[in-house]
Amino acid sequence: MVNEREVKYDEFARFILPVGPVHPALKEPFHLKIIVKREEVLDVELRLGHVHRGIEFLAENRNLIQAIYLTERICGICSHSHTTCFIQALEEVGGLKPPERALYLRTLIFELERAHSHLLLLGIMAYQIGFDTLFMYTWAAREKVLDLFEEITGNRIHHAMNVIGGVRWDLTPKMAEKTIRVMKDIEVTTRRIYDFFRGETVEKRLSGVGLLSQHDAHELCVVGPTARASGLVFDVRKDDPYAAYGDLNDSFSVISKKEGDSYARTEVRILELFELINIVQAALDRLPNGPINLGESPVRLMRRIPRGEAISRVEAPRGELIYFVKTNGGDGLERLKIRTPTLANIISLKKMLIGCEIADVPVIVTSIDPCLSCANRITLVDHETGEVKVVNADELRRKKS
Amino acid sequence: MWKIASRSRIKSPWIFHLNTGSCNGCDIEIVAALTPRYDAERLGCVLVGSPRHADVLILTGPLTSQMMPRVVRVYEQIPEPKAVVAVGSCAISGAPFLGSYSIEGPLDRIIPVDVYVAGCPPRPEAIIRGIVTAVKRKFG
Amino acid sequence: MIWEALKSLFKKPLTVQYLTKPDEKVPVPERYRGKISYNRDACIGCLLCIRTCPAGAITADERKVSFSLDRCIFCGQCSETCPRKAIEITSKFEIVVYTKSEIASQ
Amino acid sequence: MIALEILLATLPLVFLLSLLFEGIDRKVHARMQRRIGPPIIQPFYDFIKLLVKENIVPTTAARSIFNASPSLAAASSIVGAAIPLANLIARTGIIGDLILVMYLLTMSSIMIVVGGSSSGNPYGAVGFSRKIMMLIGYEIPLLISVVSISIKAGPSLIYYDIILAQIKSDKCLACAYISSATAALTFLLCISAAVGVVPFDIPEAKTEVIHGPLIEYSGPQLALLKLAKSSTIFSLSLLAFTLFFYFPTIYELSIVLGEIATLGACLLGSLMVMLLTVTLPRTVFARLKIGQAFKTYWFFPLPMAITSLMLSVLGW
Ligand code: SF4
Ligand code: SF4
Ligand code: SF4
Ligand code: SF4
Ligand code: SF4
Ligand code: SF4
Ligand code: SF4
Ligand code: SF4
């Protein structure tokens, strides 16, 4: 909604530029209505909901095992975060304790996933500023991580790693060796990528663009690298350790930057890549022996989960991911509620976008690393107050008809 | 003469990719197909930004109700001749999202699909093969 | 960057020339979850796989089961659930078809 | 006075060469990214494919301008490339042909954005305003550098005279005079903006304005626009090479090996120029913002061009 009081313009110089839902800068559909004057952005309006699939609703109608795969398919980039978060909640309800080795393997995949996700973002960022070569470089490096996934879990994207009470695939010594090797490679490449990002043209495009002050970041409840780049030090892995992060606490530190611009957000991700390489190495060093799951049939385990509820959170690549799970005592779910990181972050877009140039829009949007397949639940009407209006499924359906 | 035209068409499929509610899994694999490892450009594939430039429409996702009118519009915007490739299991049948109130899919209820590439997500190689198969069949 | 680019000019490209060179392919690892194969004789008809398939790809069929592979999301859960190991995951991944019904036969 | 026939005969040659140049550009670009890249004749496939595709004219477009501008753009850039090539072959020239060529090339890039802004798409309009900004940025240094070199070579505004001057003086102009060297540098720097590739593809940025002016074009119209672009690249690289780096040895080649060798050497040289000024920057730089690009041109090539002009007037 255009705020008429605030927008001063001569009628002819201003026009509305629709960005999305189908736009090459956005790999996924969401709609930004941008009101511009020549090159300057005066106002933005954000509309989500194009990929809403009603997963929470679907999960409530399926049994727990089916729901695992459903949560995995909320998103292809942090699929493992979703299943981990979900299964942690189930295990809490059921009082199941996965064996140590399983926790370590979960952590391992988790960090590899962060590696692939961060490299992906760096590539997309380069692509947005027209730097195809850098995009190709980072994505070529990312392929190595995907190869690891494929070898360990059998798929490049949807790992199907987690089962109730443990993990499904074990790590053979050969794979462990390869993982170490790949991590070394990634470290070298990341170093080089870091150099490219510090290079003249790239830094020019990113620094000072899309400022989000610490105060605003706090106010808008942003999470993950977006928050950390605005000076908030907050990381679920440290603050509320899950899986094996408690044991690995000494192997990494939380990266935080003060600047709060797109460059800082990118830099935080690059530095996190170095941290996660340490985590992976530490995890492989300390990897205990033993079983990788409870060894019972999945169907029996599923039936053992009583009625109850739990909240679980993990630090997905894009920030804190929260699951609220309420089981019905049979083998199904009574309620599933997911708070995804992008949804928390996307609200901050409006703050960042107003006043920037058209050329900065893709940069800023990418810098919070939005991937909307999890964020599509609401229609957001955001005025100066930062107020959020949630439109539920019924309303959405009514709107459609 | 006609042979040259059809050969050129096969050799230069320009792709427009549309996400109809997918989980990103297939989308990133499509992008991965353009990167050095798979390099779809050696077969002439280029990802274009406007449907008006495209020859091949790649669709992913189970088709949510919000995206449905847009899919139709994009399909109509692509100049003839055009091919449609549905990538991923959820584009083929809507599974595992079938049964949701906001899913209109499967895709082929709305627009004609020439080639289906199964997988969740399919490997980039399979996607490339899907594109090549589609243009060969449609334009050959 | 300039150096890097010029150096790459003379390095071997990373591309795996799938389709343009015969038999070139990114290696498919052993665990790859591709198309499933079903051994009807080993199946005892317990129908557990139907209960756990997240995509509804399995239906009961004459005391045993049948698969609609166009719905399969290649998760491998059925193979894990099956007490008789009647379902196996193969590493076949190039499932490219003209009509949905062909998926099973590919 | 060159015969009209020669000019006409070079038109298809320009067409072939500019698409070939584009193919090589794409291949080298890909190799620098460690990819195989498309086959070198890929632009021909693209061109033919687009030519036989359906042409859609959006209802919001101002029809006549929308339809006419691609052909005009393509025609002027092809003629703009054909004149120097024909002159090279025929070894003559007409008065003012250099100015005509520069005018045609500018015309072509203006036609592209005019067509885009007539499409009624807001992105086309953004592309238009960006292009005009860019035009002011690079066109002035570009023209000044041409003027400076023509003062050195005569003064004469005949393209072939400048080449003759280089043959006579036994040195290529860029090596002979400081003023010409700076002019050459200016010209080279301006090429990537004039043809609109990364880092200066701002009017057509894919992720920002979805190909800007090209967004609504499809089929044959798009083919013509692409052709206009690649023949502009070809023409500017040819000009840059022959105006500044025409070593007399190239001329002597024709005595030994026949005229075709001279032409071949010129084309090879301009290929080098293209790789250096188009392919390399677009591989190793990120896209600039319009303000940054504008500044870049006013702070660096413009003063350089003016210096070069003054130096050449002073006879350096
Ligand atoms: S619309 Fe409501 S019920 Fe449906 S999935 Fe979203 S939050 Fe759940
Ligand atoms: S956006 Fe949220 S509610 Fe909608 S499908 Fe995705 S996870 Fe479910
Ligand atoms: S739901 Fe969002 S806005 Fe509300 S308190 Fe939580 S993070 Fe803040
Ligand atoms: S933020 Fe959401 S869509 Fe993006 S990777 Fe995470 S879960 Fe997936
Ligand atoms: S936002 Fe409101 S309606 Fe939606 S899930 Fe939360 S409490 Fe329920
Ligand atoms: S097929 Fe699978 S990976 Fe592809 S979009 Fe659908 S759920 Fe995601
Ligand atoms: S692999 Fe998964 S989706 Fe496919 S049939 Fe088995 S359980 Fe169902
Ligand atoms: S779980 Fe195995 S044995 Fe049971 S019905 Fe399925 S295939 Fe047959």
CSV table of N, CA and C in Angstrom, one decimal, chain A residues 62-63 65-66 69 73 131 133 137 140 150-155 158-160 163 168-170 175 192 196 298-299 303 331, chain C residues 1 4-5 8 11 14 26-29 31-34 48 50-56 73-77 80-81 89:
chain,number,residue,atom,x,y,z
A,62,ARG,N,-1.4,-37.3,8.3
A,62,ARG,CA,-0.6,-38.5,7.9
A,62,ARG,C,0.0,-39.1,9.2
A,63,ASN,N,0.6,-40.2,9.0
A,63,ASN,CA,1.3,-40.8,10.2
A,63,ASN,C,2.7,-40.2,10.3
A,65,ILE,N,5.8,-41.3,10.2
A,65,ILE,CA,6.8,-41.6,9.3
A,65,ILE,C,6.6,-40.8,8.0
A,66,GLN,N,5.4,-40.8,7.6
A,66,GLN,CA,5.1,-40.0,6.3
A,66,GLN,C,5.4,-38.5,6.6
A,69,TYR,N,9.0,-37.3,5.9
A,69,TYR,CA,9.3,-37.0,4.5
A,69,TYR,C,8.6,-35.8,4.0
A,73,ARG,N,10.4,-32.3,2.6
A,73,ARG,CA,10.1,-31.6,1.4
A,73,ARG,C,9.5,-30.3,1.5
A,131,PHE,N,27.9,-11.4,-12.0
A,131,PHE,CA,29.3,-11.9,-11.9
A,131,PHE,C,29.2,-13.4,-12.2
A,133,THR,N,31.0,-15.6,-13.6
A,133,THR,CA,32.2,-16.5,-13.3
A,133,THR,C,32.3,-16.9,-11.9
A,137,TYR,N,32.1,-20.6,-10.2
A,137,TYR,CA,33.2,-21.1,-9.2
A,137,TYR,C,32.5,-21.6,-8.0
A,140,ALA,N,30.6,-24.8,-8.6
A,140,ALA,CA,31.5,-25.9,-8.9
A,140,ALA,C,32.0,-26.5,-7.6
A,150,GLU,N,25.5,-37.5,-1.9
A,150,GLU,CA,25.0,-38.6,-2.7
A,150,GLU,C,25.6,-39.9,-2.2
A,151,GLU,N,26.9,-39.8,-1.9
A,151,GLU,CA,27.6,-41.0,-1.5
A,151,GLU,C,27.1,-41.5,-0.1
A,152,ILE,N,26.9,-40.5,0.8
A,152,ILE,CA,26.6,-41.0,2.1
A,152,ILE,C,25.1,-41.4,2.2
A,153,THR,N,24.2,-40.5,1.6
A,153,THR,CA,22.8,-40.7,1.9
A,153,THR,C,22.0,-41.2,0.7
A,154,GLY,N,22.6,-41.1,-0.5
A,154,GLY,CA,21.9,-41.6,-1.7
A,154,GLY,C,21.1,-40.6,-2.5
A,155,ASN,N,21.1,-39.3,-2.0
A,155,ASN,CA,20.5,-38.3,-2.9
A,155,ASN,C,21.2,-37.0,-2.6
A,158,HIS,N,17.5,-34.4,-1.0
A,158,HIS,CA,16.7,-35.0,0.1
A,158,HIS,C,17.4,-36.2,0.6
A,159,HIS,N,18.0,-36.0,1.8
A,159,HIS,CA,19.0,-37.0,2.3
A,159,HIS,C,18.3,-38.2,2.9
A,160,ALA,N,17.1,-38.0,3.4
A,160,ALA,CA,16.4,-39.1,4.1
A,160,ALA,C,17.3,-39.7,5.2
A,163,VAL,N,15.9,-41.0,10.9
A,163,VAL,CA,14.8,-41.9,11.2
A,163,VAL,C,14.5,-41.7,12.7
A,168,ARG,N,19.7,-43.2,9.3
A,168,ARG,CA,19.6,-44.4,8.5
A,168,ARG,C,20.8,-44.9,7.9
A,169,TRP,N,21.7,-44.0,7.5
A,169,TRP,CA,22.9,-44.4,6.7
A,169,TRP,C,24.1,-44.2,7.6
A,170,ASP,N,25.0,-45.2,7.6
A,170,ASP,CA,26.2,-45.1,8.4
A,170,ASP,C,27.3,-44.5,7.5
A,175,MET,N,34.3,-43.0,3.4
A,175,MET,CA,33.5,-41.8,3.2
A,175,MET,C,34.1,-40.7,4.2
A,192,ARG,N,39.5,-18.5,-1.6
A,192,ARG,CA,39.6,-17.8,-2.9
A,192,ARG,C,38.4,-17.0,-3.1
A,196,PHE,N,37.6,-13.0,-3.8
A,196,PHE,CA,36.8,-12.4,-4.9
A,196,PHE,C,35.8,-11.4,-4.4
A,298,PRO,N,10.8,-49.3,12.1
A,298,PRO,CA,10.3,-48.0,12.2
A,298,PRO,C,8.8,-47.9,12.5
A,299,VAL,N,8.0,-48.9,12.1
A,299,VAL,CA,6.6,-48.8,12.4
A,299,VAL,C,6.4,-49.0,13.9
A,303,ARG,N,4.8,-46.3,16.7
A,303,ARG,CA,3.6,-46.6,17.6
A,303,ARG,C,4.0,-46.3,19.0
A,331,ASP,N,-0.6,-43.0,15.8
A,331,ASP,CA,0.6,-42.8,15.1
A,331,ASP,C,0.6,-41.5,14.3
C,1,MET,N,41.1,-12.2,-9.9
C,1,MET,CA,40.1,-12.9,-10.8
C,1,MET,C,40.6,-13.0,-12.2
C,4,GLU,N,42.8,-15.9,-12.4
C,4,GLU,CA,42.1,-17.1,-12.2
C,4,GLU,C,41.4,-17.5,-13.6
C,5,ALA,N,40.8,-16.5,-14.2
C,5,ALA,CA,40.1,-16.7,-15.4
C,5,ALA,C,41.0,-17.1,-16.5
C,8,SER,N,42.2,-20.6,-15.9
C,8,SER,CA,41.2,-21.6,-16.2
C,8,SER,C,41.0,-21.9,-17.7
C,11,LYS,N,43.1,-24.7,-18.4
C,11,LYS,CA,42.9,-25.9,-17.6
C,11,LYS,C,41.8,-26.7,-18.3
C,14,LEU,N,35.8,-28.6,-16.2
C,14,LEU,CA,35.3,-29.5,-15.2
C,14,LEU,C,34.1,-30.4,-15.8
C,26,VAL,N,28.5,-38.6,-14.6
C,26,VAL,CA,29.0,-38.5,-13.3
C,26,VAL,C,28.8,-39.8,-12.6
C,27,PRO,N,29.8,-40.3,-11.9
C,27,PRO,CA,29.6,-41.7,-11.3
C,27,PRO,C,28.4,-41.7,-10.3
C,28,VAL,N,27.7,-42.8,-10.4
C,28,VAL,CA,26.5,-42.9,-9.5
C,28,VAL,C,26.9,-43.8,-8.3
C,29,PRO,N,26.8,-43.2,-7.1
C,29,PRO,CA,27.3,-44.0,-6.0
C,29,PRO,C,26.4,-45.2,-5.7
C,31,ARG,N,24.9,-46.1,-3.0
C,31,ARG,CA,23.7,-45.9,-2.2
C,31,ARG,C,22.6,-45.1,-3.0
C,32,TYR,N,22.9,-44.7,-4.2
C,32,TYR,CA,22.0,-43.7,-4.8
C,32,TYR,C,20.5,-44.3,-4.8
C,33,ARG,N,19.6,-43.5,-4.4
C,33,ARG,CA,18.2,-43.9,-4.4
C,33,ARG,C,17.5,-43.6,-5.7
C,34,GLY,N,17.5,-44.5,-6.6
C,34,GLY,CA,16.8,-44.3,-7.8
C,34,GLY,C,15.5,-45.1,-7.8
C,48,LEU,N,2.8,-53.3,5.2
C,48,LEU,CA,3.4,-52.2,6.0
C,48,LEU,C,3.9,-51.1,5.1
C,50,ILE,N,2.7,-49.8,2.5
C,50,ILE,CA,1.7,-48.9,2.2
C,50,ILE,C,1.5,-47.9,3.3
C,51,ARG,N,1.6,-48.4,4.5
C,51,ARG,CA,1.4,-47.5,5.6
C,51,ARG,C,2.5,-46.4,5.8
C,52,THR,N,3.7,-46.8,5.3
C,52,THR,CA,4.7,-45.8,5.5
C,52,THR,C,5.1,-45.0,4.3
C,53,CYS,N,4.6,-45.3,3.2
C,53,CYS,CA,5.0,-44.6,2.0
C,53,CYS,C,4.4,-43.2,2.1
C,54,PRO,N,5.3,-42.2,2.1
C,54,PRO,CA,4.8,-40.8,2.3
C,54,PRO,C,4.0,-40.2,1.1
C,55,ALA,N,4.2,-40.9,-0.1
C,55,ALA,CA,3.6,-40.3,-1.3
C,55,ALA,C,2.4,-41.0,-1.8
C,56,GLY,N,2.0,-42.1,-1.1
C,56,GLY,CA,0.8,-42.8,-1.5
C,56,GLY,C,1.1,-43.5,-2.9
C,73,ILE,N,8.5,-40.7,-4.5
C,73,ILE,CA,9.5,-39.7,-4.3
C,73,ILE,C,10.9,-40.2,-4.0
C,74,PHE,N,11.1,-41.5,-4.2
C,74,PHE,CA,12.4,-42.1,-4.1
C,74,PHE,C,13.0,-41.9,-2.7
C,75,CYS,N,12.2,-42.1,-1.7
C,75,CYS,CA,12.7,-41.8,-0.3
C,75,CYS,C,13.3,-43.1,0.2
C,76,GLY,N,12.9,-44.2,-0.3
C,76,GLY,CA,13.5,-45.5,0.2
C,76,GLY,C,12.9,-46.0,1.5
C,77,GLN,N,11.8,-45.4,1.9
C,77,GLN,CA,11.2,-45.8,3.2
C,77,GLN,C,10.6,-47.2,3.0
C,80,GLU,N,13.0,-49.8,3.5
C,80,GLU,CA,13.5,-50.0,4.9
C,80,GLU,C,12.4,-50.7,5.7
C,81,THR,N,11.2,-50.4,5.4
C,81,THR,CA,10.1,-51.0,6.2
C,81,THR,C,9.9,-52.4,6.0
C,89,ILE,N,16.1,-50.6,-3.7
C,89,ILE,CA,16.4,-49.4,-4.4
C,89,ILE,C,17.5,-49.7,-5.4
